[in-house]
Amino acid sequence: FKIGRRYFYAQSFQFQQGTPDADLGAVIFDVTGLPDASTVKEVARIRYPQSLGGFHNSFAYKHSDGRALYFATVNASKALIYDLDKVVAGADPSTWLIGEVPNPTPMKQTGAGGYHDFYVGFDPATQQDKFYGAGLGGYSVFDVTKPEMPKQAFTITSLGMDLAHTFTPSPDGRYAVTETEYQYTPLRIWDLQDGQSGKTQNIDQPISAWTSDWRTLA
């Protein structure tokens, strides 16, 4: 990600509980001087001791208001939102975390309450910043135009959503491809229009599906 004239790299970490860095979620590096590797410098470490186990997945996003944000998974029923401008500026770490996206579709039967994969992008139709999260028990979309106060837009829940793993919308936010992490399941393709427009709060019927081999999972 870029802030001003400087370029940075965010690397997520996931050390298990009981290890010295179980609360470490990410390390931020200044990589402005690349390809000269000797110029790479560590500038910050993001820790989250409230829920040990680090960040399994993360997404750096240039918000429509100009801020550089960092979305991260955590071992809890939510995703975290950090203000990277504050992180690299050396502000008080207590000010870095600016918002949380709740997960309304956790897979409670396995104890997996957090998100797995997600995407964040600008929706040109609604002029909003949108968060698209795979919550293991289903998928959800949030309006994060005000990242301090995410608002739920709609969900995708129906039969066969166990281990809802990956959620990838098209650039215009109209369609999405989803993956569920169990054998014999195809990739599902969804029309998000009714959810994006506010016509419905939940979509439960895909418009298509694809798999290369029914004996495996895509």
mmCIF file of C-alpha atoms in Angstrom:
data_model
loop_
_atom_site.group_PDB
_atom_site.id
_atom_site.type_symbol
_atom_site.label_atom_id
_atom_site.label_comp_id
_atom_site.label_asym_id
_atom_site.label_seq_id
_atom_site.Cartn_x
_atom_site.Cartn_y
_atom_site.Cartn_z
ATOM 1 C CA PHE A 1 0.000 0.000 0.000
ATOM 2 C CA LYS A 2 1.078 3.608 -0.558
ATOM 3 C CA ILE A 3 0.914 6.548 1.834
ATOM 4 C CA GLY A 4 2.249 9.820 0.511
ATOM 5 C CA ARG A 5 5.424 8.997 -1.404
ATOM 6 C CA ARG A 6 6.219 5.902 0.620
ATOM 7 C CA TYR A 7 5.358 2.288 -0.123
ATOM 8 C CA PHE A 8 4.636 -0.291 2.563
ATOM 9 C CA TYR A 9 4.110 -4.035 2.827
ATOM 10 C CA ALA A 10 1.847 -5.662 5.406
ATOM 11 C CA GLN A 11 2.598 -9.275 6.314
ATOM 12 C CA SER A 12 0.059 -11.135 8.443
ATOM 13 C CA PHE A 13 1.188 -13.710 11.007
ATOM 14 C CA GLN A 14 -0.622 -16.541 12.744
ATOM 15 C CA PHE A 15 1.321 -18.011 15.658
ATOM 16 C CA GLN A 16 -0.552 -20.483 17.794
ATOM 17 C CA GLN A 17 -1.582 -19.901 21.394
ATOM 18 C CA GLY A 18 1.138 -20.709 23.882
ATOM 19 C CA THR A 19 3.920 -19.214 21.742
ATOM 20 C CA PRO A 20 5.681 -15.901 22.531
ATOM 21 C CA ASP A 21 4.012 -14.075 19.620
ATOM 22 C CA ALA A 22 0.505 -15.552 19.819
ATOM 23 C CA ASP A 23 -0.888 -12.001 19.917
ATOM 24 C CA LEU A 24 1.019 -10.842 16.805
ATOM 25 C CA GLY A 25 -1.261 -10.186 13.839
ATOM 26 C CA ALA A 26 0.889 -8.316 11.336
ATOM 27 C CA VAL A 27 4.217 -6.612 10.743
ATOM 28 C CA ILE A 28 4.388 -3.483 8.566
ATOM 29 C CA PHE A 29 7.511 -2.851 6.472
ATOM 30 C CA ASP A 30 8.635 0.260 4.589
ATOM 31 C CA VAL A 31 9.645 -1.005 1.130
ATOM 32 C CA THR A 32 10.030 2.371 -0.596
ATOM 33 C CA GLY A 33 13.667 1.670 -1.461
ATOM 34 C CA LEU A 34 13.121 -1.612 -3.310
ATOM 35 C CA PRO A 35 14.703 -3.280 -5.262
ATOM 36 C CA ASP A 36 17.507 -2.430 -2.814
ATOM 37 C CA ALA A 37 16.594 -4.969 -0.118
ATOM 38 C CA SER A 38 18.922 -3.344 2.397
ATOM 39 C CA THR A 39 16.526 -0.389 2.621
ATOM 40 C CA VAL A 40 13.549 -2.454 3.839
ATOM 41 C CA LYS A 41 12.660 -1.403 7.361
ATOM 42 C CA GLU A 42 10.175 -2.678 9.909
ATOM 43 C CA VAL A 43 7.987 0.210 11.017
ATOM 44 C CA ALA A 44 5.295 -1.359 13.208
ATOM 45 C CA ARG A 45 3.819 -4.522 14.683
ATOM 46 C CA ILE A 46 0.077 -4.929 15.082
ATOM 47 C CA ARG A 47 -0.890 -7.051 18.057
ATOM 48 C CA TYR A 48 -4.317 -8.181 19.226
ATOM 49 C CA PRO A 49 -4.037 -9.853 22.649
ATOM 50 C CA GLN A 50 -7.820 -9.912 23.078
ATOM 51 C CA SER A 51 -7.966 -12.965 20.791
ATOM 52 C CA LEU A 52 -4.776 -14.965 20.346
ATOM 53 C CA GLY A 53 -3.769 -16.672 17.125
ATOM 54 C CA GLY A 54 -2.955 -13.745 14.851
ATOM 55 C CA PHE A 55 -4.511 -12.787 11.522
ATOM 56 C CA HIS A 56 -5.258 -15.642 9.115
ATOM 57 C CA ASN A 57 -6.138 -13.288 6.288
ATOM 58 C CA SER A 58 -5.911 -9.556 5.659
ATOM 59 C CA PHE A 59 -6.738 -6.949 3.037
ATOM 60 C CA ALA A 60 -5.174 -3.497 2.589
ATOM 61 C CA TYR A 61 -7.634 -1.040 1.050
ATOM 62 C CA LYS A 62 -7.469 2.580 -0.130
ATOM 63 C CA HIS A 63 -10.748 3.980 1.182
ATOM 64 C CA SER A 64 -12.792 6.454 -0.843
ATOM 65 C CA ASP A 65 -12.024 9.119 1.783
ATOM 66 C CA GLY A 66 -8.302 8.701 1.075
ATOM 67 C CA ARG A 67 -7.298 6.694 4.125
ATOM 68 C CA ALA A 68 -5.282 3.501 3.857
ATOM 69 C CA LEU A 69 -7.124 0.822 5.842
ATOM 70 C CA TYR A 70 -6.186 -2.697 6.886
ATOM 71 C CA PHE A 71 -8.892 -5.345 7.338
ATOM 72 C CA ALA A 72 -7.870 -8.469 9.244
ATOM 73 C CA THR A 73 -9.404 -11.721 10.408
ATOM 74 C CA VAL A 74 -9.221 -12.669 14.061
ATOM 75 C CA ASN A 75 -10.235 -15.686 16.145
ATOM 76 C CA ALA A 76 -13.565 -14.099 17.053
ATOM 77 C CA SER A 77 -16.858 -13.393 15.273
ATOM 78 C CA LYS A 78 -15.647 -10.229 13.582
ATOM 79 C CA ALA A 79 -13.024 -8.645 11.349
ATOM 80 C CA LEU A 80 -10.839 -5.761 12.512
ATOM 81 C CA ILE A 81 -10.262 -2.445 10.709
ATOM 82 C CA TYR A 82 -7.009 -0.552 11.263
ATOM 83 C CA ASP A 83 -6.039 2.940 10.089
ATOM 84 C CA LEU A 84 -2.670 2.391 8.410
ATOM 85 C CA ASP A 85 -1.967 6.122 8.242
ATOM 86 C CA LYS A 86 -1.883 6.114 12.053
ATOM 87 C CA VAL A 87 0.165 2.917 12.152
ATOM 88 C CA VAL A 88 3.004 4.139 9.939
ATOM 89 C CA ALA A 89 2.934 7.627 11.476
ATOM 90 C CA GLY A 90 3.850 6.142 14.841
ATOM 91 C CA ALA A 91 0.627 7.151 16.573
ATOM 92 C CA ASP A 92 -0.379 5.605 19.892
ATOM 93 C CA PRO A 93 -1.194 1.917 19.146
ATOM 94 C CA SER A 94 -4.449 2.292 21.064
ATOM 95 C CA THR A 95 -5.691 4.524 18.216
ATOM 96 C CA TRP A 96 -4.868 2.151 15.350
ATOM 97 C CA LEU A 97 -8.005 0.002 15.577
ATOM 98 C CA ILE A 98 -10.907 2.113 14.308
ATOM 99 C CA GLY A 99 -13.689 -0.367 13.575
ATOM 100 C CA GLU A 100 -14.978 -3.925 13.670
ATOM 101 C CA VAL A 101 -17.120 -5.807 11.146
ATOM 102 C CA PRO A 102 -19.321 -8.374 12.936
ATOM 103 C CA ASN A 103 -19.837 -11.798 11.402
ATOM 104 C CA PRO A 104 -23.573 -12.623 11.217
ATOM 105 C CA THR A 105 -22.918 -16.021 9.582
ATOM 106 C CA PRO A 106 -20.481 -17.963 11.805
ATOM 107 C CA MET A 107 -20.194 -21.750 11.655
ATOM 108 C CA LYS A 108 -21.044 -22.272 15.305
ATOM 109 C CA GLN A 109 -21.206 -26.060 15.180
ATOM 110 C CA THR A 110 -17.437 -26.203 14.676
ATOM 111 C CA GLY A 111 -16.634 -23.300 16.988
ATOM 112 C CA ALA A 112 -15.405 -21.283 14.003
ATOM 113 C CA GLY A 113 -16.947 -17.860 14.503
ATOM 114 C CA GLY A 114 -14.635 -15.637 12.505
ATOM 115 C CA TYR A 115 -14.316 -14.746 8.856
ATOM 116 C CA HIS A 116 -12.060 -16.685 6.518
ATOM 117 C CA ASP A 117 -11.549 -14.780 3.251
ATOM 118 C CA PHE A 118 -12.867 -11.351 2.333
ATOM 119 C CA TYR A 119 -12.625 -8.596 -0.249
ATOM 120 C CA VAL A 120 -13.120 -4.844 0.099
ATOM 121 C CA GLY A 121 -13.948 -2.583 -2.837
ATOM 122 C CA PHE A 122 -15.778 0.512 -4.003
ATOM 123 C CA ASP A 123 -19.285 -0.088 -5.331
ATOM 124 C CA PRO A 124 -19.844 2.402 -8.189
ATOM 125 C CA ALA A 125 -23.622 1.819 -8.248
ATOM 126 C CA THR A 126 -24.186 2.856 -4.633
ATOM 127 C CA GLN A 127 -21.042 5.011 -4.249
ATOM 128 C CA GLN A 128 -20.169 3.046 -1.122
ATOM 129 C CA ASP A 129 -17.150 1.166 0.162
ATOM 130 C CA LYS A 130 -18.216 -2.473 0.589
ATOM 131 C CA PHE A 131 -16.857 -5.361 2.632
ATOM 132 C CA TYR A 132 -17.555 -8.864 1.263
ATOM 133 C CA GLY A 133 -16.886 -11.523 3.893
ATOM 134 C CA ALA A 134 -16.946 -15.323 3.894
ATOM 135 C CA GLY A 135 -18.119 -16.177 7.398
ATOM 136 C CA LEU A 136 -17.847 -20.004 7.279
ATOM 137 C CA GLY A 137 -21.603 -20.335 7.853
ATOM 138 C CA GLY A 138 -22.508 -18.013 4.976
ATOM 139 C CA TYR A 139 -21.487 -14.752 3.346
ATOM 140 C CA SER A 140 -22.208 -11.144 4.251
ATOM 141 C CA VAL A 141 -21.836 -7.696 2.734
ATOM 142 C CA PHE A 142 -21.304 -4.566 4.824
ATOM 143 C CA ASP A 143 -21.247 -0.885 3.944
ATOM 144 C CA VAL A 144 -17.929 0.376 5.330
ATOM 145 C CA THR A 145 -18.121 3.889 3.899
ATOM 146 C CA LYS A 146 -17.836 4.902 7.546
ATOM 147 C CA PRO A 147 -15.409 2.218 8.740
ATOM 148 C CA GLU A 148 -15.946 3.229 12.352
ATOM 149 C CA MET A 149 -19.598 2.164 11.992
ATOM 150 C CA PRO A 150 -20.033 -0.700 9.464
ATOM 151 C CA LYS A 151 -23.633 -1.298 8.383
ATOM 152 C CA GLN A 152 -24.881 -4.696 7.281
ATOM 153 C CA ALA A 153 -26.262 -4.644 3.734
ATOM 154 C CA PHE A 154 -27.273 -8.274 3.126
ATOM 155 C CA THR A 155 -26.248 -11.898 3.556
ATOM 156 C CA ILE A 156 -26.058 -15.046 1.457
ATOM 157 C CA THR A 157 -27.320 -18.023 3.436
ATOM 158 C CA SER A 158 -28.996 -21.263 2.373
ATOM 159 C CA LEU A 159 -28.415 -25.010 2.410
ATOM 160 C CA GLY A 160 -24.870 -26.058 1.597
ATOM 161 C CA MET A 161 -23.147 -22.977 3.017
ATOM 162 C CA ASP A 162 -21.066 -24.883 5.593
ATOM 163 C CA LEU A 163 -17.423 -23.818 5.428
ATOM 164 C CA ALA A 164 -18.238 -20.705 3.389
ATOM 165 C CA HIS A 165 -14.609 -20.042 2.580
ATOM 166 C CA THR A 166 -14.099 -17.460 -0.175
ATOM 167 C CA PHE A 167 -16.227 -14.580 -1.521
ATOM 168 C CA THR A 168 -15.134 -12.808 -4.720
ATOM 169 C CA PRO A 169 -17.383 -10.096 -6.238
ATOM 170 C CA SER A 170 -17.083 -8.718 -9.741
ATOM 171 C CA PRO A 171 -15.555 -5.207 -10.011
ATOM 172 C CA ASP A 172 -19.002 -3.624 -10.395
ATOM 173 C CA GLY A 173 -20.417 -5.463 -7.358
ATOM 174 C CA ARG A 174 -23.195 -7.062 -9.424
ATOM 175 C CA TYR A 175 -22.069 -10.696 -9.348
ATOM 176 C CA ALA A 176 -19.967 -12.881 -7.075
ATOM 177 C CA VAL A 177 -18.229 -16.246 -7.086
ATOM 178 C CA THR A 178 -18.173 -18.181 -3.815
ATOM 179 C CA GLU A 179 -16.382 -21.299 -2.646
ATOM 180 C CA THR A 180 -17.283 -23.697 0.141
ATOM 181 C CA GLU A 181 -14.484 -25.859 1.485
ATOM 182 C CA TYR A 182 -15.878 -29.389 1.359
ATOM 183 C CA GLN A 183 -15.688 -32.191 -1.188
ATOM 184 C CA TYR A 184 -18.166 -32.442 -4.099
ATOM 185 C CA THR A 185 -19.202 -28.794 -3.875
ATOM 186 C CA PRO A 186 -19.020 -26.554 -6.963
ATOM 187 C CA LEU A 187 -18.195 -22.883 -7.155
ATOM 188 C CA ARG A 188 -21.463 -20.954 -6.917
ATOM 189 C CA ILE A 189 -22.186 -17.805 -8.917
ATOM 190 C CA TRP A 190 -24.582 -15.215 -7.505
ATOM 191 C CA ASP A 191 -26.470 -12.190 -8.774
ATOM 192 C CA LEU A 192 -26.110 -9.637 -5.960
ATOM 193 C CA GLN A 193 -28.394 -6.989 -7.440
ATOM 194 C CA ASP A 194 -31.357 -7.484 -5.093
ATOM 195 C CA GLY A 195 -29.071 -7.308 -2.066
ATOM 196 C CA GLN A 196 -27.057 -4.336 -3.300
ATOM 197 C CA SER A 197 -30.224 -2.368 -4.113
ATOM 198 C CA GLY A 198 -31.822 -3.098 -0.735
ATOM 199 C CA LYS A 199 -34.625 -5.201 -2.218
ATOM 200 C CA THR A 200 -33.746 -8.170 -0.002
ATOM 201 C CA GLN A 201 -31.687 -8.763 3.127
ATOM 202 C CA ASN A 202 -30.742 -12.316 2.171
ATOM 203 C CA ILE A 203 -29.994 -14.110 -1.097
ATOM 204 C CA ASP A 204 -30.408 -17.880 -1.061
ATOM 205 C CA GLN A 205 -30.442 -18.993 -4.703
ATOM 206 C CA PRO A 206 -27.351 -18.920 -6.951
ATOM 207 C CA ILE A 207 -27.792 -18.268 -10.658
ATOM 208 C CA SER A 208 -25.150 -20.767 -11.721
ATOM 209 C CA ALA A 209 -22.446 -23.156 -10.557
ATOM 210 C CA TRP A 210 -19.254 -24.671 -11.946
ATOM 211 C CA THR A 211 -16.882 -27.510 -11.156
ATOM 212 C CA SER A 212 -14.124 -29.160 -13.144
ATOM 213 C CA ASP A 213 -14.775 -32.618 -11.638
ATOM 214 C CA TRP A 214 -17.688 -33.642 -9.413
ATOM 215 C CA ARG A 215 -15.389 -35.940 -7.408
ATOM 216 C CA THR A 216 -13.363 -33.067 -6.023
ATOM 217 C CA LEU A 217 -13.949 -29.468 -4.900
ATOM 218 C CA ALA A 218 -13.143 -26.390 -6.939
#
